[in-house]
Amino acid sequence: MNDIKQYQKLMRKCLSLAKKGEGKTSPNPLVGCVIFDDDFNIVSVGWHEKYGEFHAERNAILNYKGDLKGKNLIVNLEPCCHYGKTPPCTDIIIESGIKKVVVGMRDVNPIVAGKGIKQLQNSGIEVVEGVLENECKKLNEIFIKNQTEKKPFILIKSAVTLDGKIATKTNSSKWITGERARREVQRIRNLYDAILTSSNTVLSDNPSLTARIKGGKNPVRVVLDRHLKTSPSAKVYNDDGTKVFLFTSQKNNKKYPKNVCVKRVSEDKNGLDLNEIVSELWEEGIRSILVEAGGKLNGAFVKEGLADKLVLFVAPKILGDKKGKSFVEGFDIDDINNSQILDMVSVKRFEPDLMIEAGFKY
Ligand code: AOF
Ligand code: ZN
């Protein structure tokens, strides 16, 4: 194996270590780090375990109980060079005597952005950049959007039959996908700061919108209810210690549980003003939003150019119901050349279903 292949193998290890922090590092990135010798043997590992705690590089260095002089370090994100919640990683790397640092992607955080790499090089450390860069960027897509645009990353998740329907005309939709796909949805929920849905989904499905995975956290729940049609006793408002934001354009006279924060926003031609809601959530510290709603709300997010990514589960079923519901509505495009275009990211199998991941292009 040549050096590049070896670096790629070690970078895959960094990415899988980084994922151990899923659901615990927001608003910070997922980072994994490996220290290795010149024969590419791993001598120590570390990852960013939780927001506010040590960075991956510091953990990998502190986990090694010997002399690191002449060893090499690989990490999916450029080491930081700033005093934040913890001292700069570049300092501890330089002090340790490590001679080579391999980096997946440059940090997009303006206080680091290439300066970490410069500092390492200025102290005589060899830096190799861009190993599995696309995979590294995909892992931290939320962090990248937050840092570069100061906006939350928005994912639309839906499940359809092979003929593209989310429900029959009578609204029967439980369950389109199988157990494995539903487990993956729980994992995705754990990654996101908030899950957003509409009053229609609350009224028809009464979902609890929690992430039922071991050691996971429940995301903040967000309900868009223009006319305050939902009942305070709906499961989504259940006071389990998780915050719920209820957006409406009406004056509220109902008594919701104390974890529910009712916010009034304006309306535009499509309903509640989604841009206002998204900025309001950003102000509340929400850095990623998972939209789990029906076609109307999904369509509104796409039409406003707000959705970043689509995760679509496709079940090997056919409804053949021409009035069945689609997962995006409200486009009414006559010419195929005017379709909404997406970039295909990946296709995975969660037997018996497929999962398509695609990025929106506006
Ligand atoms: C992490 N974990 O493993 C690495 C990070 O809030 P602070 O002080 O912990 O600093 C966060 C910044 O540090 C983050 O925005 C990113 O630029 C850089 N690298 N952050 O949380 C890590 N390596
Ligand atoms: Zn750091």
Short mmCIF file of C-alpha atoms and ligand atoms in Angstrom, two decimals:
data_model
loop_
_atom_site.label_atom_id
_atom_site.label_comp_id
_atom_site.label_asym_id
_atom_site.label_seq_id
_atom_site.Cartn_x
_atom_site.Cartn_y
_atom_site.Cartn_z
CA MET A 1 0.00 0.00 0.00
CA ASN A 2 1.34 3.46 -0.88
CA ASP A 3 1.31 6.34 1.63
CA ILE A 4 -1.90 7.90 0.26
CA LYS A 5 -3.78 4.59 0.62
CA GLN A 6 -2.44 4.27 4.19
CA TYR A 7 -3.53 7.83 5.03
CA GLN A 8 -6.98 7.11 3.61
CA LYS A 9 -7.30 4.01 5.75
CA LEU A 10 -6.29 5.96 8.86
CA MET A 11 -8.62 8.83 7.91
CA ARG A 12 -11.52 6.34 7.75
CA LYS A 13 -10.61 5.39 11.30
CA CYS A 14 -10.67 9.12 12.26
CA LEU A 15 -14.14 9.48 10.72
CA SER A 16 -15.49 6.50 12.62
CA LEU A 17 -13.97 7.77 15.89
CA ALA A 18 -15.47 11.21 15.21
CA LYS A 19 -18.93 9.63 14.88
CA LYS A 20 -18.73 8.48 18.49
CA GLY A 21 -19.46 12.12 19.33
CA GLU A 22 -22.69 12.20 17.26
CA GLY A 23 -25.45 14.11 19.03
CA LYS A 24 -23.08 15.42 21.74
CA THR A 25 -20.79 18.01 20.09
CA SER A 26 -23.18 20.57 18.57
CA PRO A 27 -22.49 23.41 17.76
CA ASN A 28 -18.95 22.11 17.42
CA PRO A 29 -17.73 19.67 14.74
CA LEU A 30 -17.27 15.90 14.87
CA VAL A 31 -13.55 15.21 15.05
CA GLY A 32 -11.51 12.02 15.36
CA CYS A 33 -7.73 11.71 15.61
CA VAL A 34 -5.18 8.90 15.26
CA ILE A 35 -1.47 8.92 16.17
CA PHE A 36 0.67 6.47 14.19
CA ASP A 37 4.28 5.47 13.71
CA ASP A 38 6.27 5.39 10.43
CA ASP A 39 5.03 1.86 9.73
CA PHE A 40 1.44 3.14 9.96
CA ASN A 41 0.76 1.29 13.21
CA ILE A 42 -1.81 3.07 15.35
CA VAL A 43 -0.33 4.04 18.73
CA SER A 44 -3.14 6.21 20.12
CA VAL A 45 -6.64 7.49 19.28
CA GLY A 46 -8.96 10.21 20.52
CA TRP A 47 -12.13 12.04 19.54
CA HIS A 48 -14.12 15.09 20.50
CA GLU A 49 -16.52 13.52 22.96
CA LYS A 50 -18.72 16.38 24.03
CA TYR A 51 -19.23 20.10 23.45
CA GLY A 52 -16.92 22.19 25.63
CA GLU A 53 -14.58 19.30 26.38
CA PHE A 54 -11.12 18.51 24.97
CA HIS A 55 -10.62 18.40 21.22
CA ALA A 56 -9.83 15.15 19.43
CA GLU A 57 -6.10 15.90 19.00
CA ARG A 58 -5.58 16.71 22.70
CA ASN A 59 -7.41 13.51 23.72
CA ALA A 60 -5.28 11.37 21.36
CA ILE A 61 -2.07 12.97 22.69
CA LEU A 62 -3.10 12.64 26.35
CA ASN A 63 -4.15 9.01 25.79
CA TYR A 64 -0.55 8.11 24.88
CA LYS A 65 1.64 7.37 27.86
CA GLY A 66 5.08 7.64 26.29
CA ASP A 67 7.27 9.89 24.19
CA LEU A 68 5.55 11.08 21.01
CA LYS A 69 8.74 12.45 19.43
CA GLY A 70 8.90 11.50 15.74
CA LYS A 71 5.33 10.13 15.60
CA ASN A 72 2.65 11.22 13.12
CA LEU A 73 -0.89 12.49 13.69
CA ILE A 74 -3.93 12.35 11.41
CA VAL A 75 -7.18 14.25 11.99
CA ASN A 76 -10.28 14.97 9.88
CA LEU A 77 -10.27 18.73 10.65
CA GLU A 78 -7.36 21.19 10.71
CA PRO A 79 -6.06 21.55 14.30
CA CYS A 80 -7.20 24.75 16.00
CA CYS A 81 -4.80 27.53 17.02
CA HIS A 82 -7.09 29.58 19.28
CA TYR A 83 -7.91 29.77 22.97
CA GLY A 84 -11.58 28.81 23.19
CA LYS A 85 -13.07 26.42 25.72
CA THR A 86 -9.68 24.67 25.62
CA PRO A 87 -6.09 25.76 24.75
CA PRO A 88 -4.93 25.53 21.09
CA CYS A 89 -4.36 22.01 19.73
CA THR A 90 -1.42 23.31 17.68
CA ASP A 91 0.45 24.09 20.94
CA ILE A 92 0.17 20.59 22.36
CA ILE A 93 1.02 19.02 18.96
CA ILE A 94 4.16 21.16 18.65
CA GLU A 95 5.20 20.49 22.27
CA SER A 96 4.72 16.73 21.83
CA GLY A 97 7.42 16.46 19.17
CA ILE A 98 5.07 15.00 16.53
CA LYS A 99 6.80 15.40 13.14
CA LYS A 100 3.99 15.04 10.61
CA VAL A 101 0.32 16.04 10.64
CA VAL A 102 -2.17 14.75 8.06
CA VAL A 103 -5.38 16.78 7.71
CA GLY A 104 -8.70 15.93 6.01
CA MET A 105 -10.06 19.44 5.53
CA ARG A 106 -9.19 23.00 6.50
CA ASP A 107 -11.25 24.48 9.30
CA VAL A 108 -13.96 26.87 8.02
CA ASN A 109 -14.09 28.64 11.37
CA PRO A 110 -12.58 32.06 10.50
CA ILE A 111 -10.47 32.11 13.68
CA VAL A 112 -8.64 28.98 12.47
CA ALA A 113 -9.02 28.82 8.62
CA GLY A 114 -5.52 27.81 7.53
CA LYS A 115 -3.75 29.50 10.46
CA GLY A 116 -3.53 26.20 12.36
CA ILE A 117 -1.70 24.58 9.44
CA LYS A 118 0.61 27.63 9.05
CA GLN A 119 1.57 27.44 12.72
CA LEU A 120 2.46 23.76 12.47
CA GLN A 121 4.54 24.36 9.33
CA ASN A 122 6.31 27.34 10.93
CA SER A 123 7.49 25.04 13.70
CA GLY A 124 8.94 22.60 11.20
CA ILE A 125 6.09 20.05 11.16
CA GLU A 126 5.29 18.52 7.76
CA VAL A 127 1.59 18.93 6.89
CA VAL A 128 -0.27 16.78 4.35
CA GLU A 129 -3.69 18.14 3.38
CA GLY A 130 -6.90 17.00 1.67
CA VAL A 131 -7.01 13.27 2.54
CA LEU A 132 -10.63 12.06 1.92
CA GLU A 133 -11.62 15.72 1.89
CA ASN A 134 -15.15 15.11 0.53
CA GLU A 135 -15.95 12.52 3.20
CA CYS A 136 -14.61 14.88 5.88
CA LYS A 137 -16.77 17.72 4.55
CA LYS A 138 -19.85 15.49 4.45
CA LEU A 139 -19.34 14.44 8.08
CA ASN A 140 -19.32 18.08 9.16
CA GLU A 141 -21.87 19.50 6.69
CA ILE A 142 -23.85 21.08 9.55
CA PHE A 143 -20.77 22.79 11.05
CA ILE A 144 -19.68 24.05 7.61
CA LYS A 145 -23.08 25.63 6.84
CA ASN A 146 -23.24 27.20 10.32
CA GLN A 147 -19.76 28.70 10.10
CA THR A 148 -19.93 29.92 6.51
CA GLU A 149 -23.54 31.16 6.34
CA LYS A 150 -24.53 31.70 9.99
CA LYS A 151 -27.69 29.70 9.33
CA PRO A 152 -29.02 26.33 10.53
CA PHE A 153 -28.53 23.29 8.28
CA ILE A 154 -31.93 21.98 7.16
CA LEU A 155 -32.67 18.36 6.25
CA ILE A 156 -35.97 17.11 4.85
CA LYS A 157 -36.64 13.48 5.67
CA SER A 158 -39.44 11.51 4.13
CA ALA A 159 -40.47 7.96 3.22
CA VAL A 160 -42.20 7.04 -0.01
CA THR A 161 -43.43 4.07 -1.99
CA LEU A 162 -41.89 3.19 -5.35
CA ASP A 163 -44.56 5.34 -7.00
CA GLY A 164 -43.47 8.28 -4.85
CA LYS A 165 -46.35 8.43 -2.36
CA ILE A 166 -46.15 9.20 1.36
CA ALA A 167 -49.74 8.16 2.08
CA THR A 168 -52.97 7.03 0.44
CA LYS A 169 -55.77 9.47 -0.26
CA THR A 170 -57.32 8.47 3.08
CA ASN A 171 -54.03 9.42 4.79
CA SER A 172 -53.02 5.87 5.65
CA SER A 173 -49.22 5.92 5.99
CA LYS A 174 -48.14 3.77 8.97
CA TRP A 175 -45.64 2.21 8.29
CA ILE A 176 -44.24 2.72 4.80
CA THR A 177 -40.71 1.59 5.67
CA GLY A 178 -39.39 -1.36 7.64
CA GLU A 179 -37.70 -1.63 11.00
CA ARG A 180 -34.12 -0.96 9.78
CA ALA A 181 -35.06 2.29 8.08
CA ARG A 182 -36.96 3.42 11.16
CA ARG A 183 -33.90 2.73 13.31
CA GLU A 184 -31.79 4.89 10.98
CA VAL A 185 -34.35 7.69 11.42
CA GLN A 186 -33.83 7.48 15.19
CA ARG A 187 -30.07 7.83 14.62
CA ILE A 188 -30.59 10.87 12.39
CA ARG A 189 -32.92 12.47 14.96
CA ASN A 190 -30.18 12.15 17.56
CA LEU A 191 -27.82 14.15 15.28
CA TYR A 192 -30.08 17.15 14.87
CA ASP A 193 -30.68 20.00 17.30
CA ALA A 194 -34.38 20.25 16.38
CA ILE A 195 -37.17 18.32 14.66
CA LEU A 196 -39.76 20.44 12.93
CA THR A 197 -43.27 19.43 11.89
CA SER A 198 -46.65 20.88 10.97
CA SER A 199 -49.98 21.01 12.80
CA ASN A 200 -51.38 18.64 10.12
CA THR A 201 -48.81 15.96 10.97
CA VAL A 202 -49.49 16.40 14.71
CA LEU A 203 -53.26 16.10 14.07
CA SER A 204 -53.05 13.09 11.77
CA ASP A 205 -50.20 11.03 13.31
CA ASN A 206 -49.83 12.36 16.87
CA PRO A 207 -46.03 11.69 16.75
CA SER A 208 -43.85 12.06 19.84
CA LEU A 209 -40.77 13.09 17.75
CA THR A 210 -38.26 11.74 20.24
CA ALA A 211 -34.99 9.93 19.47
CA ARG A 212 -35.34 6.54 21.06
CA ILE A 213 -31.72 5.41 20.94
CA LYS A 214 -29.43 4.27 23.73
CA GLY A 215 -27.45 7.15 25.22
CA GLY A 216 -29.10 9.56 22.76
CA LYS A 217 -30.69 12.92 23.40
CA ASN A 218 -34.07 14.22 22.34
CA PRO A 219 -33.92 17.08 19.87
CA VAL A 220 -35.89 20.26 20.53
CA ARG A 221 -39.34 19.92 18.93
CA VAL A 222 -40.80 22.61 16.69
CA VAL A 223 -44.44 22.74 15.60
CA LEU A 224 -45.79 25.15 12.97
CA ASP A 225 -49.43 25.74 13.79
CA ARG A 226 -50.82 28.85 12.09
CA HIS A 227 -54.32 28.66 13.62
CA LEU A 228 -53.39 26.86 16.87
CA LYS A 229 -55.40 23.78 15.87
CA THR A 230 -53.28 21.31 17.86
CA SER A 231 -54.31 20.19 21.30
CA PRO A 232 -52.07 20.91 24.32
CA SER A 233 -52.38 17.20 25.11
CA ALA A 234 -50.78 16.10 21.78
CA LYS A 235 -47.75 13.82 22.40
CA VAL A 236 -45.33 16.30 20.83
CA TYR A 237 -45.96 18.75 23.71
CA ASN A 238 -45.38 16.12 26.39
CA ASP A 239 -43.23 17.70 29.11
CA ASP A 240 -40.30 15.24 29.09
CA GLY A 241 -37.79 18.00 29.84
CA THR A 242 -37.27 18.81 26.15
CA LYS A 243 -38.04 22.28 24.90
CA VAL A 244 -40.82 22.72 22.31
CA PHE A 245 -41.29 25.80 20.13
CA LEU A 246 -44.79 26.38 18.82
CA PHE A 247 -44.94 28.95 16.02
CA THR A 248 -48.26 30.60 15.18
CA SER A 249 -49.61 33.85 13.76
CA GLN A 250 -52.50 33.91 16.26
CA LYS A 251 -52.83 35.11 19.81
CA ASN A 252 -52.61 32.10 22.09
CA ASN A 253 -55.42 31.44 24.57
CA LYS A 254 -54.65 27.77 25.21
CA LYS A 255 -52.62 26.41 28.08
CA TYR A 256 -49.70 24.33 26.78
CA PRO A 257 -47.32 22.46 29.13
CA LYS A 258 -44.55 24.63 30.60
CA ASN A 259 -41.82 23.30 28.28
CA VAL A 260 -43.75 24.77 25.31
CA CYS A 261 -42.67 28.21 24.17
CA VAL A 262 -45.30 29.84 21.93
CA LYS A 263 -43.84 32.31 19.42
CA ARG A 264 -45.81 34.61 17.14
CA VAL A 265 -44.51 35.19 13.63
CA SER A 266 -45.90 36.83 10.51
CA GLU A 267 -47.50 35.11 7.54
CA ASP A 268 -46.62 35.28 3.87
CA LYS A 269 -48.41 33.84 0.83
CA ASN A 270 -47.36 30.26 1.70
CA GLY A 271 -48.37 30.35 5.37
CA LEU A 272 -46.11 31.14 8.32
CA ASP A 273 -42.96 33.01 7.31
CA LEU A 274 -40.35 30.23 7.22
CA ASN A 275 -37.38 32.59 6.97
CA GLU A 276 -38.50 34.32 10.15
CA ILE A 277 -38.94 30.97 11.92
CA VAL A 278 -35.51 29.73 10.82
CA SER A 279 -33.79 32.94 12.02
CA GLU A 280 -35.71 32.81 15.27
CA LEU A 281 -34.49 29.21 15.81
CA TRP A 282 -30.89 30.23 14.97
CA GLU A 283 -31.18 32.94 17.67
CA GLU A 284 -32.37 30.23 20.07
CA GLY A 285 -29.13 28.32 19.38
CA ILE A 286 -30.57 25.75 16.96
CA ARG A 287 -27.84 24.81 14.46
CA SER A 288 -29.60 21.98 12.57
CA ILE A 289 -33.25 21.28 11.77
CA LEU A 290 -34.77 18.00 10.67
CA VAL A 291 -38.06 18.59 8.85
CA GLU A 292 -40.44 15.64 9.26
CA ALA A 293 -43.67 16.89 7.79
CA GLY A 294 -46.10 16.46 4.93
CA GLY A 295 -45.77 17.54 1.31
CA LYS A 296 -47.03 21.09 1.80
CA LEU A 297 -44.47 22.11 4.41
CA ASN A 298 -41.63 20.17 2.72
CA GLY A 299 -42.51 21.92 -0.55
CA ALA A 300 -42.52 25.33 1.15
CA PHE A 301 -39.00 24.76 2.54
CA VAL A 302 -37.76 23.83 -0.94
CA LYS A 303 -39.54 26.72 -2.65
CA GLU A 304 -38.00 29.17 -0.19
CA GLY A 305 -34.55 27.72 -0.97
CA LEU A 306 -34.11 26.84 2.70
CA ALA A 307 -33.64 23.05 2.55
CA ASP A 308 -30.03 21.86 2.29
CA LYS A 309 -30.46 18.12 2.05
CA LEU A 310 -33.00 15.40 1.41
CA VAL A 311 -33.04 11.95 2.98
CA LEU A 312 -35.65 9.89 1.21
CA PHE A 313 -36.44 6.31 2.18
CA VAL A 314 -37.98 4.33 -0.65
CA ALA A 315 -39.99 1.22 0.21
CA PRO A 316 -40.54 -1.58 -2.32
CA LYS A 317 -44.30 -0.98 -2.38
CA ILE A 318 -46.70 0.46 -4.92
CA LEU A 319 -49.87 2.34 -4.02
CA GLY A 320 -51.08 3.10 -7.52
CA ASP A 321 -53.40 5.69 -6.02
CA LYS A 322 -53.54 8.77 -8.19
CA LYS A 323 -54.80 10.89 -5.33
CA GLY A 324 -52.09 9.56 -3.01
CA LYS A 325 -49.89 12.21 -1.44
CA SER A 326 -46.43 13.31 -2.61
CA PHE A 327 -43.60 14.29 -0.25
CA VAL A 328 -43.24 17.71 -1.89
CA GLU A 329 -46.18 19.75 -3.06
CA GLY A 330 -46.87 23.16 -4.46
CA PHE A 331 -44.48 23.32 -7.41
CA ASP A 332 -46.92 22.74 -10.28
CA ILE A 333 -44.17 22.64 -12.89
CA ASP A 334 -45.28 22.08 -16.50
CA ASP A 335 -41.89 21.86 -18.17
CA ILE A 336 -39.46 19.13 -17.08
CA ASN A 337 -36.62 21.60 -17.72
CA ASN A 338 -37.87 23.65 -14.78
CA SER A 339 -37.57 20.80 -12.25
CA GLN A 340 -35.95 21.34 -8.89
CA ILE A 341 -32.50 19.79 -9.31
CA LEU A 342 -30.60 17.90 -6.59
CA ASP A 343 -27.08 16.51 -6.35
CA MET A 344 -27.10 12.82 -5.62
CA VAL A 345 -24.90 12.16 -2.59
CA SER A 346 -25.42 8.50 -1.82
CA VAL A 347 -27.72 5.50 -1.93
CA LYS A 348 -27.73 3.04 0.97
CA ARG A 349 -29.80 0.00 1.75
CA PHE A 350 -31.78 -0.53 4.90
CA GLU A 351 -33.44 -3.77 3.87
CA PRO A 352 -36.01 -3.98 2.43
CA ASP A 353 -35.84 -0.21 1.80
CA LEU A 354 -33.46 2.17 0.03
CA MET A 355 -32.18 5.44 1.45
CA ILE A 356 -31.36 8.22 -0.99
CA GLU A 357 -29.34 11.21 0.21
CA ALA A 358 -29.32 14.24 -2.05
CA GLY A 359 -28.33 17.90 -1.75
CA PHE A 360 -30.56 20.72 -2.99
CA LYS A 361 -29.21 22.99 -5.71
CA TYR A 362 -30.88 26.37 -6.02
C1 AOF B 1 -14.05 20.90 18.55
N1 AOF B 1 -13.50 19.67 18.64
O1 AOF B 1 -11.94 18.17 18.17
C2 AOF B 1 -11.78 20.27 17.17
C3 AOF B 1 -12.36 21.57 17.04
O2 AOF B 1 -15.50 25.91 21.48
P1 AOF B 1 -14.07 25.42 21.45
O3 AOF B 1 -13.15 26.28 22.19
O4 AOF B 1 -14.01 23.98 21.86
O5 AOF B 1 -13.55 25.51 19.95
C4 AOF B 1 -14.31 25.04 18.91
C5 AOF B 1 -13.60 25.23 17.59
O6 AOF B 1 -12.40 24.49 17.54
C6 AOF B 1 -14.42 24.71 16.43
O7 AOF B 1 -15.27 25.72 15.93
C7 AOF B 1 -13.36 24.34 15.42
O8 AOF B 1 -13.02 25.48 14.68
C8 AOF B 1 -12.14 23.96 16.25
N2 AOF B 1 -11.81 22.51 16.25
N3 AOF B 1 -13.49 21.81 17.75
O9 AOF B 1 -15.06 21.17 19.18
C9 AOF B 1 -12.39 19.31 18.02
N4 AOF B 1 -10.66 19.94 16.53
ZN ZN B 2 -8.47 22.09 18.85
#
